[in-house]
XYZ file of C-alpha atoms in Angstrom:
600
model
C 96.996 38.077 -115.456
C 99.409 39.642 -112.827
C 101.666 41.621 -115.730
C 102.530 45.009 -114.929
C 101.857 47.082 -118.070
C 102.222 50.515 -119.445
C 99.300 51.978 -121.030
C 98.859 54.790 -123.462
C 95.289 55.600 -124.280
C 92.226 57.764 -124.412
C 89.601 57.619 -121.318
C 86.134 57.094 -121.775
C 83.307 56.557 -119.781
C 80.665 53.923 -120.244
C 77.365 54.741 -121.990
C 74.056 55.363 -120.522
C 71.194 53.531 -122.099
C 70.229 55.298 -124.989
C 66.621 53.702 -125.374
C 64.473 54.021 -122.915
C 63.973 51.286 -119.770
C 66.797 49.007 -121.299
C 70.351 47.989 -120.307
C 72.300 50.673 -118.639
C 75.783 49.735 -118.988
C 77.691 52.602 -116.954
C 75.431 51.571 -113.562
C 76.683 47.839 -114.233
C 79.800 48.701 -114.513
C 79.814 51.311 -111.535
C 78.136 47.442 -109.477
C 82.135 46.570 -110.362
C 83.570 49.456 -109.438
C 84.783 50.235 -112.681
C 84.244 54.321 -113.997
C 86.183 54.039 -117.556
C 87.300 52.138 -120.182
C 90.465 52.935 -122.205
C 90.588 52.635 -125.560
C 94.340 51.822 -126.318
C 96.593 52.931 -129.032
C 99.891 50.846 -127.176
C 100.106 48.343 -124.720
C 103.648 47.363 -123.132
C 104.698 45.027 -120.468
C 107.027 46.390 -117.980
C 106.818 43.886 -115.440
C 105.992 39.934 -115.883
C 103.636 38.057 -112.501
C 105.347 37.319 -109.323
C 101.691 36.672 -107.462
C 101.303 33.132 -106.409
C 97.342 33.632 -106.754
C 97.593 34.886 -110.320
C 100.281 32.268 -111.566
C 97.393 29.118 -110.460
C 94.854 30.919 -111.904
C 96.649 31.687 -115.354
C 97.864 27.735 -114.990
C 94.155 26.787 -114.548
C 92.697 28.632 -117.555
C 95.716 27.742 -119.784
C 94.615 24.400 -119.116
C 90.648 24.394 -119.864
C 91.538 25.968 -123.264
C 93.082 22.886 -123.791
C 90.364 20.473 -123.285
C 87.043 20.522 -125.017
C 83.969 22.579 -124.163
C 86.148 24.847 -122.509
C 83.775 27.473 -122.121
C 81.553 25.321 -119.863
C 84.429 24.161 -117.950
C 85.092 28.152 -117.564
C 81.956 28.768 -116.446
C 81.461 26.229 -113.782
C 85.188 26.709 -112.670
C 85.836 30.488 -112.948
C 82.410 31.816 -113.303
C 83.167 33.114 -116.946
C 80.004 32.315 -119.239
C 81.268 35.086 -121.988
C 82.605 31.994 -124.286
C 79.231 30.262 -124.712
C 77.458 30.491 -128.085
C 75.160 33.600 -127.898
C 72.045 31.797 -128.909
C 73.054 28.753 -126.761
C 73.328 31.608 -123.667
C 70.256 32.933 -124.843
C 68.237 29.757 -124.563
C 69.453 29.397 -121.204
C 67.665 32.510 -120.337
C 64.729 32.016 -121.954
C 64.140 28.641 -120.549
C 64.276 30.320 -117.373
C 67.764 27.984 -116.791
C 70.374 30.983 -116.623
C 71.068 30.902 -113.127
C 73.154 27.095 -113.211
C 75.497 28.416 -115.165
C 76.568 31.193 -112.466
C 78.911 29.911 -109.855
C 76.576 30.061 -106.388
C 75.262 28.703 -103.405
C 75.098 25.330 -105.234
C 78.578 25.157 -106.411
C 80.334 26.661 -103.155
C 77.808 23.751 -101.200
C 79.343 20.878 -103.638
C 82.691 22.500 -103.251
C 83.142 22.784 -99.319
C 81.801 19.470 -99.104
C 83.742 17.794 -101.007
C 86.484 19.628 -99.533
C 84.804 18.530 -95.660
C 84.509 15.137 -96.863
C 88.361 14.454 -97.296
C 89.446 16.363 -94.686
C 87.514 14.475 -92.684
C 88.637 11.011 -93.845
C 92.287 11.994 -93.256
C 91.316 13.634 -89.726
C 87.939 15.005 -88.011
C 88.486 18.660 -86.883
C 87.735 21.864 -86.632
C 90.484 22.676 -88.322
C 88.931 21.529 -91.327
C 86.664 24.232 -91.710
C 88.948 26.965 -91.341
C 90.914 25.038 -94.556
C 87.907 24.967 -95.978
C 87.071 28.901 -95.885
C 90.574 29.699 -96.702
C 89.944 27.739 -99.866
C 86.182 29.665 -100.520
C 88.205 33.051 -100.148
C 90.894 31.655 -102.622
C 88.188 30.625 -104.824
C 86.117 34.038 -104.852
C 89.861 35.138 -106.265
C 89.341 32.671 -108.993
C 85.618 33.906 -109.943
C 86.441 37.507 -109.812
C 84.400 37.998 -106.984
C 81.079 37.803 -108.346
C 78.052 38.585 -105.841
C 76.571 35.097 -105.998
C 79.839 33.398 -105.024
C 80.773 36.492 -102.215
C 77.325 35.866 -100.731
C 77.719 31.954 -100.647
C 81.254 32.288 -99.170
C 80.679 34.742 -96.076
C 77.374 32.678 -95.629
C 79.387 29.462 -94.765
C 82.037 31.589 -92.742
C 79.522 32.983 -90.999
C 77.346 30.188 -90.367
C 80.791 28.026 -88.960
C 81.690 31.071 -86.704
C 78.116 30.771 -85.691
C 77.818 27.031 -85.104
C 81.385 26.986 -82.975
C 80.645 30.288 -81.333
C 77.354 29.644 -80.080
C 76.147 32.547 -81.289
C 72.366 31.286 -82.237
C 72.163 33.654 -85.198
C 69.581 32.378 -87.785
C 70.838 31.735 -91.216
C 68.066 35.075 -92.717
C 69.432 37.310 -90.440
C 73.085 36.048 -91.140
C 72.126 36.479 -94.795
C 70.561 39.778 -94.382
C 73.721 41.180 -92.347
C 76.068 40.072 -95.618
C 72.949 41.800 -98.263
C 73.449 45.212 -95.775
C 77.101 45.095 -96.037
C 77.574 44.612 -99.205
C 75.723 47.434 -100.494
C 77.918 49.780 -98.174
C 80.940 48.578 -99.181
C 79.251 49.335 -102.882
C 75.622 50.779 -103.446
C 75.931 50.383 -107.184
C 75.211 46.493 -106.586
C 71.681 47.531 -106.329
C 72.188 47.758 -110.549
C 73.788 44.022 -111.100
C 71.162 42.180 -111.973
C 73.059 38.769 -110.088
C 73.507 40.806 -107.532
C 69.746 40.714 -106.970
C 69.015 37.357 -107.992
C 71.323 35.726 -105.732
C 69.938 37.884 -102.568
C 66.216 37.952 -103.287
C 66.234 34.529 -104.368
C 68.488 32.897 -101.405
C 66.196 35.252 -98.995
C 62.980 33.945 -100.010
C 64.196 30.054 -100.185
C 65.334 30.116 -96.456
C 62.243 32.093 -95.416
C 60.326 29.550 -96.769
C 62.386 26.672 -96.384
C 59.534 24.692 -94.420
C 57.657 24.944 -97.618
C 60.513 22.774 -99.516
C 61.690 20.941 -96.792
C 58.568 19.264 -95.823
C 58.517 17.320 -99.175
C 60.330 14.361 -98.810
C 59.933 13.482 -102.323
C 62.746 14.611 -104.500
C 60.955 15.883 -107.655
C 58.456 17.361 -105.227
C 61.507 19.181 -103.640
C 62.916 20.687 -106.425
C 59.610 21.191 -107.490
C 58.896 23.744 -104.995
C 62.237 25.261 -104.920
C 61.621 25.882 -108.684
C 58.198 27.249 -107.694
C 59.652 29.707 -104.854
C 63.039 30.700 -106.935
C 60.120 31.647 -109.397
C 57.969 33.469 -107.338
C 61.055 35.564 -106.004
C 62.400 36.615 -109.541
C 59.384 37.473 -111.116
C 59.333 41.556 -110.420
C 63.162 41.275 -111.247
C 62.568 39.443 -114.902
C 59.388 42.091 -114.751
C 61.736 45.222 -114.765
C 64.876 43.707 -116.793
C 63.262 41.081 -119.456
C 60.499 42.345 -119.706
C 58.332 38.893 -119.417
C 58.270 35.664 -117.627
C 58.654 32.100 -119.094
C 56.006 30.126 -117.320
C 57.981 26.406 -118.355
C 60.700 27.988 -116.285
C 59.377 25.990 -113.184
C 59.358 22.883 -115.239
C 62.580 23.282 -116.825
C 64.608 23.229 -113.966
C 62.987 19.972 -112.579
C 64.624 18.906 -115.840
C 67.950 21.418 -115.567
C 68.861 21.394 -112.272
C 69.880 17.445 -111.482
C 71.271 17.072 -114.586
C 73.300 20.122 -114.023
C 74.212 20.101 -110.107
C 73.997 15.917 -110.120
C 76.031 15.428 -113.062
C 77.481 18.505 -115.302
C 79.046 20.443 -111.796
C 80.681 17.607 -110.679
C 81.612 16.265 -113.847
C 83.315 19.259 -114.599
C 85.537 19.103 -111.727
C 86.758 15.548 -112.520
C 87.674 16.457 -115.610
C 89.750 19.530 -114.701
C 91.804 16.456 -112.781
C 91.303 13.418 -115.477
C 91.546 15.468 -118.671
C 91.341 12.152 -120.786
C 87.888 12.184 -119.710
C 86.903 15.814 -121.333
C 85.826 13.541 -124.605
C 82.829 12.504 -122.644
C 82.084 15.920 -121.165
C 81.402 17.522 -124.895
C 78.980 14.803 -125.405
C 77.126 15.531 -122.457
C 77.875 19.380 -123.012
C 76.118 18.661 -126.868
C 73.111 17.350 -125.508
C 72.456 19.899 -122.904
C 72.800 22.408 -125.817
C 70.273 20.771 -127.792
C 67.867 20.068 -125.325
C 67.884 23.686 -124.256
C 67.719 24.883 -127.994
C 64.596 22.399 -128.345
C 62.874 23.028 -125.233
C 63.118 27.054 -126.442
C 60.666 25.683 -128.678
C 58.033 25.062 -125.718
C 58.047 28.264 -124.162
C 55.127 30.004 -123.095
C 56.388 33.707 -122.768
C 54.209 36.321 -121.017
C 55.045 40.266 -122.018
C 54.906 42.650 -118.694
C 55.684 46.223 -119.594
C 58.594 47.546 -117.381
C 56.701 48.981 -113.857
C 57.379 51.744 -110.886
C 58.902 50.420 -107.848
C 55.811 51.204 -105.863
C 54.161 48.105 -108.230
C 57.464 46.052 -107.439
C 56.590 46.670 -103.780
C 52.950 45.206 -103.977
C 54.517 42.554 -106.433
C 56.610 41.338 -103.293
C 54.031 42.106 -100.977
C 51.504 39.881 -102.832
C 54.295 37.042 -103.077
C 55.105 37.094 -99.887
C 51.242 36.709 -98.841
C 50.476 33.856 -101.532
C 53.639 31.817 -100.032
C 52.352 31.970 -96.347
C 49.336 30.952 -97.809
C 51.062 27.630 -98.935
C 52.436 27.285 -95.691
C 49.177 27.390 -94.361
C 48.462 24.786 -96.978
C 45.835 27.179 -98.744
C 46.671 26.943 -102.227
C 43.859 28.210 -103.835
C 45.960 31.912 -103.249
C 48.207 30.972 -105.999
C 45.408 31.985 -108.113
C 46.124 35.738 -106.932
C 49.270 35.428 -108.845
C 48.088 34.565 -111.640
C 45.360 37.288 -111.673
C 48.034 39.657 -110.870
C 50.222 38.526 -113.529
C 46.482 38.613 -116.233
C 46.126 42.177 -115.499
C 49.370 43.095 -115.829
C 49.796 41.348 -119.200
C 46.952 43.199 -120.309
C 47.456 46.955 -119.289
C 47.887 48.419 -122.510
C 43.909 47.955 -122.694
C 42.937 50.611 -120.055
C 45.953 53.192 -120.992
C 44.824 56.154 -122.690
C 47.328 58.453 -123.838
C 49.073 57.725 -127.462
C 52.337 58.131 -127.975
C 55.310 58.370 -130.749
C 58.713 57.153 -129.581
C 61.371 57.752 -132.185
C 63.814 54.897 -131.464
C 68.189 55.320 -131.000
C 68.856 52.812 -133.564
C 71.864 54.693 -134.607
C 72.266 55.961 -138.268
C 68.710 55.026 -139.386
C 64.995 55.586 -138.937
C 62.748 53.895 -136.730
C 59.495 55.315 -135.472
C 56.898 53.674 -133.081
C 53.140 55.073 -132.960
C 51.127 53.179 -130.010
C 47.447 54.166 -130.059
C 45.152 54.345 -127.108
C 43.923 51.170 -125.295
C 45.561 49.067 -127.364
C 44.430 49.940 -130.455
C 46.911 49.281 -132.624
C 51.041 49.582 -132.344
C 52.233 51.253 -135.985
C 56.517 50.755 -136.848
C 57.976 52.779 -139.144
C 61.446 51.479 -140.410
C 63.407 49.221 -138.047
C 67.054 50.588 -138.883
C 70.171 48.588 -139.620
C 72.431 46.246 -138.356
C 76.004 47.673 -138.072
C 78.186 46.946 -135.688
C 75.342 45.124 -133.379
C 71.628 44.076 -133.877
C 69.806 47.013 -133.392
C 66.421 44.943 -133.390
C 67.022 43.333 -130.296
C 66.921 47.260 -128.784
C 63.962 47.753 -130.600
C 62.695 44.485 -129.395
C 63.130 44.769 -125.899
C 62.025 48.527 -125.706
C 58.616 47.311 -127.648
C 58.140 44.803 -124.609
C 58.791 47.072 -121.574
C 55.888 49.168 -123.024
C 54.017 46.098 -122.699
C 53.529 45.185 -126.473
C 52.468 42.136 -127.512
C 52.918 42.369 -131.298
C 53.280 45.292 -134.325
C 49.685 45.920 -136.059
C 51.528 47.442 -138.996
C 55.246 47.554 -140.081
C 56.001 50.379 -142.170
C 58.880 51.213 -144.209
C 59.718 53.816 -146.223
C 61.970 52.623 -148.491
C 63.792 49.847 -148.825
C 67.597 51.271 -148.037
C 69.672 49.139 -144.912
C 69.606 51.999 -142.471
C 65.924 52.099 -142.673
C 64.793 48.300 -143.038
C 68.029 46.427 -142.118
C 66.955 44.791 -139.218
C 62.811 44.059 -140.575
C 64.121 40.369 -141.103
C 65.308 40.327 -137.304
C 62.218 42.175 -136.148
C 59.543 39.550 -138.667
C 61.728 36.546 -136.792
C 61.296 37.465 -133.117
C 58.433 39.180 -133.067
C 54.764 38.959 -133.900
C 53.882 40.766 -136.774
C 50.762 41.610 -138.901
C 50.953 43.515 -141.304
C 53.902 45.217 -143.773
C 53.915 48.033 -145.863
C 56.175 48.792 -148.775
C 56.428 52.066 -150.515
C 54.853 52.342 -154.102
C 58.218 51.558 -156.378
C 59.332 48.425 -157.438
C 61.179 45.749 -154.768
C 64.626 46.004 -154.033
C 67.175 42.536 -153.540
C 66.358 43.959 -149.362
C 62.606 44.441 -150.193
C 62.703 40.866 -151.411
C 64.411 38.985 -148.770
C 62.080 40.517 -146.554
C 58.958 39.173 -149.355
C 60.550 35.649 -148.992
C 59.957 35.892 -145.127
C 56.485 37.191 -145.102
C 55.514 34.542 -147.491
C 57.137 31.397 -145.695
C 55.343 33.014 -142.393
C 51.921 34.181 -144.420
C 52.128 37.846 -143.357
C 50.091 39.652 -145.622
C 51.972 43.054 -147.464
C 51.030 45.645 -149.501
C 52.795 48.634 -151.684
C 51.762 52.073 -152.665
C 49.195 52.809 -149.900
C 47.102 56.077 -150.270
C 45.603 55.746 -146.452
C 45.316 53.580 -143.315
C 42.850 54.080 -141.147
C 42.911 52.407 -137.533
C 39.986 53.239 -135.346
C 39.986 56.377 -137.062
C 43.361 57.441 -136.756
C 44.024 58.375 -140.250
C 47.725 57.577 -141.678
C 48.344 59.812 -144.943
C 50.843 58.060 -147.927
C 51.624 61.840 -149.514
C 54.145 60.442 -151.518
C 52.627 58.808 -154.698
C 55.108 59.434 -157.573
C 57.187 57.090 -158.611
C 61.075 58.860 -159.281
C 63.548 56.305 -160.349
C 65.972 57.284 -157.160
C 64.984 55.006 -153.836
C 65.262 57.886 -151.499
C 62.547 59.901 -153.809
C 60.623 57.393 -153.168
C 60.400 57.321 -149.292
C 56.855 56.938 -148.015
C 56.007 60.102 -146.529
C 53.306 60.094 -143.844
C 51.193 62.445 -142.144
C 49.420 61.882 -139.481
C 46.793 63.974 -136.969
C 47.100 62.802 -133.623
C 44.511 64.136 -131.297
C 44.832 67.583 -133.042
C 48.559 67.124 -133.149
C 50.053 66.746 -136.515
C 53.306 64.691 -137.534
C 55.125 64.650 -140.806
C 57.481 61.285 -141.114
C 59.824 62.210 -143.882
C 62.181 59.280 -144.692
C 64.503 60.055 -146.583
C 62.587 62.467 -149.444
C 64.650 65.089 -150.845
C 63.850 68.376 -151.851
C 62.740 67.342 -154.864
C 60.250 65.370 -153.243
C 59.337 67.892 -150.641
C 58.582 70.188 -153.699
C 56.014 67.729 -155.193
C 54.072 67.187 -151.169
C 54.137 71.475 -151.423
C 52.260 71.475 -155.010
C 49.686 69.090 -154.063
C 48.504 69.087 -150.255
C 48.298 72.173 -147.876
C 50.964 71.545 -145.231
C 51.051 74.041 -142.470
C 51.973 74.591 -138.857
C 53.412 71.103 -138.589
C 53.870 70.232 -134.800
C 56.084 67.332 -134.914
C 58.867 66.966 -138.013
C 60.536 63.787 -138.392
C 62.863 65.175 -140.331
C 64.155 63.637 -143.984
C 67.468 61.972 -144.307
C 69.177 62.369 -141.175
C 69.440 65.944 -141.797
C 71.364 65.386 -144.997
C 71.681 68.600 -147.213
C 69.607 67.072 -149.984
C 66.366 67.413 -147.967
C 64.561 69.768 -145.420
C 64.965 72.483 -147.595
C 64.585 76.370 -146.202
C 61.430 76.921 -148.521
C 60.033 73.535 -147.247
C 60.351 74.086 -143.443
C 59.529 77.405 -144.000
C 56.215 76.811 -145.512
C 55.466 73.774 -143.034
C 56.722 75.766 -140.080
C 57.755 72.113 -137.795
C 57.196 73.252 -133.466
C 59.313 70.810 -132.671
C 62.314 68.769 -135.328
C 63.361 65.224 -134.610
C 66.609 63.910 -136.467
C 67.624 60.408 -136.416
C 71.367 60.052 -136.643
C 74.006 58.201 -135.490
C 76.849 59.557 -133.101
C 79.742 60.595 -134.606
C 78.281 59.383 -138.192
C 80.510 58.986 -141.261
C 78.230 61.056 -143.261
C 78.537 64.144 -141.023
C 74.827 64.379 -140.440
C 73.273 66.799 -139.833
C 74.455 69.050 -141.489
C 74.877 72.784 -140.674
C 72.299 74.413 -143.526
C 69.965 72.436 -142.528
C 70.588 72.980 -138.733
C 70.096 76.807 -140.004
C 66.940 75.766 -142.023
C 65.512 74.575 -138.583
C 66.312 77.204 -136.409
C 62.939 78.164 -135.728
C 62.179 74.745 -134.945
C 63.001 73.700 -131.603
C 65.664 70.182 -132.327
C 65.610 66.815 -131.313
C 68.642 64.183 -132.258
C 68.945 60.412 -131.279
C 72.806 61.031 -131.206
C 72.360 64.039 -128.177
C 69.058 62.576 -127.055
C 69.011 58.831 -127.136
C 65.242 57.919 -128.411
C 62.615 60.891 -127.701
C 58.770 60.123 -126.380
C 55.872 62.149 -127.463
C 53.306 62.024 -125.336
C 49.802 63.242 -126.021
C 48.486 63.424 -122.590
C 44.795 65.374 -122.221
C 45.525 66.810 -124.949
C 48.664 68.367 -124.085
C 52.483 67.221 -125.804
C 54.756 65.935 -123.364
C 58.233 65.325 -124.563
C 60.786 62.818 -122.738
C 64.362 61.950 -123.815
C 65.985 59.264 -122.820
C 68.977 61.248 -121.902
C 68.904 64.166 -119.706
């Protein structure tokens, strides 16, 4: 860090979210001020550090690689979590334990104290103080200036100035001044999700800080802390996660000692006594595998992604059910939990079906959500290329609020289409699978072995489903000794509307569906293939005459999908692609077809 280099490159700019409600990685990277990303063909240094600042902080990483557990000692030192195991990372979050491991007001408190403590012991003064802050400011350097760590620094410079300026400022509006200024100095903070845990969080424990502080009890303490930190973050994990852990207030009556009491401080002692970093991994191993084990515990509630006029009542309510406590009433918490019951369970009293035709890249995956819950139909998951596209699918199934897939469908048994069914049958609840009507491929099986070991019952060569009388029509029931042939094609009427899932038939196919059923004015094409030149031939789409044409292909594909003629073929067709679109919506509202992409 500190080298002057010499760059040649192409700009790019960060990508939207291409699914709808998830991650949008260009806002969070606008929170750091940061518009492009360069993808580099050479990099040359023209000028080795001279900065002071940057030669300690390259010292002090050069040595934590050394020692073991680095990554911890990273992340409690520099604020850099990126080197923990994924899954490790992951259980952190799900146990509702994330926060610990981002530097904040915890660590800056331990810090400055320490700090106080021997600068005190050498010589009382107020001098010490202003050492101190010039160390905080240092230290923000070191942590890349991450909101938690900005808002815990100018909160203890502010709070000094205030204490030896007399200036009777209480610590919320002190707090509330640094919120306000930060988000002139940059509005996009309002998209880093820290950013808002560390305010709404810190603004709600020193509102309420009566609540906590009249416990004398310690576990009663960080009880309610846990309780309140809870309370705060639940319309933020609402709109972001997509659920809520309810051990999370539990866990961190476990987490948060053994982390701030002994892990923190640990940490620091062995950035001095390195010897000692034999005995941090074995303390770093167990808090790995009690967070792995406790995963085991949790007791996850799905809340579909909400409007920020329901955020609003969220806080509103929150805010109401804590003075409440504070009154000593507890019997409001109970609104909460109603709140939380009906929210949970929304999906019962919607009544407009919809088809979202999921970005997964260069594959197929289809979602069909009935009315009032009434069943949630998959068709193909996609792949798993260069990332897991089932964690997208995932996390887009849960900010619609659902629980668990009715039926998985697939329509054949290639990657791009089924790829990521073992990720999907792992992480999320599902019922029932269906297979298309040739024999099992070495995927198909692997996916058998699964649905066997977890006694989910499948079935092959389906003629109809019917849920609640919405019909599902296999048309495809010859068996061609190619796997594409052999796509399960399904029609389906929805409220008058009528869709036509393709897979990946080709013409040949397509000729067979023409012979036997009566396939006109088609509103909704999914369209076979990926708009590959062996399907969605002109005599085909002509006869079926699709409204609207939905192809499901990757960006910049290898295959170069679609392809022109059958671009052509559609022309009367109005077109649909994940690659332009992101994932499309169709929405059967009073009987009328709304259409929503998730990019504009």
């Amino acid at each position: 860090m500190g080298d002057k280099v010499k760059i040649y490159g192409t700009l790019e700019k960060f990508k939207d979210n291409t699914n709808f409600n998830l991650f949008n990685y260009r806002k969070y990277m606008l929170s750091k001020n940061t518009y492009y990303k360069m993808n580099a063909s050479s990099i040359t240094i023209i000028g080795k550090n001279k900065n002071i600042l940057y030669s300690i902080k390259n010292y002090l990483i050069e040595k934590i690689n050394k020692l073991n557990k680095s990554s911890y000692l990273k992340t409690f030192i520099l604020g850099d979590s990126s080197d923990i195991d994924d899954d490790v990372l992951s259980s952190y979050r799900t146990n509702g334990v994330s926060h610990l491991f981002s530097v904040s007001g915890m660590h800056i408190t331990l810090l400055s104290s320490i700090i106080l403590f021997i600068l005190n012991k050498i010589k009382k003064s107020k001098i010490n103080y202003f050492i101190v802050i010039l160390f905080l400011i240092f230290y923000m350097f070191l942590t890349n200036f991450t909101p938690s760590v900005i808002r815990a620094t100018f909160l203890f410079i502010l709070l000094t100035l205030n204490k030896f300026l007399n200036l009777k400022f209480s610590t919320l509006k002190i707090l509330i001044i640094i919120l306000c200024s930060s988000l002139i100095i940059n509005p996009y903070n309002i998209y880093n999700i820290g950013f808002k845990f560390s305010y709404v969080v810190s603004l709600f424990l020193i509102s309420f800080s009566k609540i906590i502080n009249r416990n004398k009890n310690y576990v009663l303490k960080t009880l309610t802390t846990s309780f309140i930190s809870f309370l705060a973050g639940i319309p933020i994990l609402i709109n972001n996660y997509f659920g809520i852990n309810i051990m999370t207030i539990l866990n961190n009556i476990l987490f948060v000692p053994l982390i701030s009491l002994i892990i923190f401080p640990f940490s620091l002692i062995v950035l001095i006594l390195n010897k000692l970093d034999f005995l941090y991994e074995i303390m770093i191993n167990i808090l790995e595998k009690l967070s792995l084990f406790i995963t085991n515990f949790k007791i996850e509630i799905i809340l579909c992604k909400v409007n920020i006029f329901i955020i609003i009542i969220y806080y509103l309510l929150i805010i109401l059910v804590l003075y409440k406590i504070y009154k000593k009433k507890y019997i409001y918490i109970i609104l909460i939990a109603i709140v939380i019951f009906i929210h949970t369970n929304i999906g019962y009293i919607k009544n407009n079906p919809y088809i979202t035709f999921i970005d997964v890249g260069q594959g197929d995956s289809s979602l069909i959500h009935l009315p009032y819950n009434k069943g949630n139909i998959l068709i193909d998951t996609g792949g798993v290329y260069n990332y897991d596209v089932s964690k997208d699918t995932i996390n887009y199934l849960k900010s619609e609020g659902i629980k668990n897939i009715d039926y998985l469908i697939l329509s054949h048994g290639d990657f791009d289409h089924a790829g990521s069914s073992l990720n999907l049958i792992n992480n999320f609840k599902v019922d029932k699978v269906i297979f298309n009507n040739d024999s099992y491929n070495e995927l198909e099986q692997k996916i058998i072995k699964v649905l066997d070991k977890k006694n989910i019952e499948y079935y092959k060569g389906l003629k109809k489903l019917n849920i609640d009388n919405y019909i599902l029509q296999f048309l495809n029931t010859k068996d061609y000794d190619n796997e594409n042939d052999n796509s399960n094609v399904i029609y389906l009427k929805f409220n008058n509307y009528k869709f036509l899932f393709m897979g990946d038939a080709s013409t040949l196919t397509e000729k067979e569906i023409l012979n036997k059923y009566n396939l006109t004015n088609i509103d909704v094409l999914k369209v076979g293939h990926h708009g590959s030149k062996t399907s969605s031939s002109e005599n085909f789409i002509d006869v079926i005459g699709p409204k609207y044409s939905l192809i499901s292909v990757g960006k910049n594909n290898r295959y170069g999908h679609p392809n022109k003629e059958v671009l052509e073929n559609l022309k009367n067709s109005i077109v649909y692609r994940t690659d332009l679109d992101g994932s499309i919506k169709f929405k059967i509202n009073n009987k009328k077809l709304r259409i929503e992409t998730c990019q504009p």
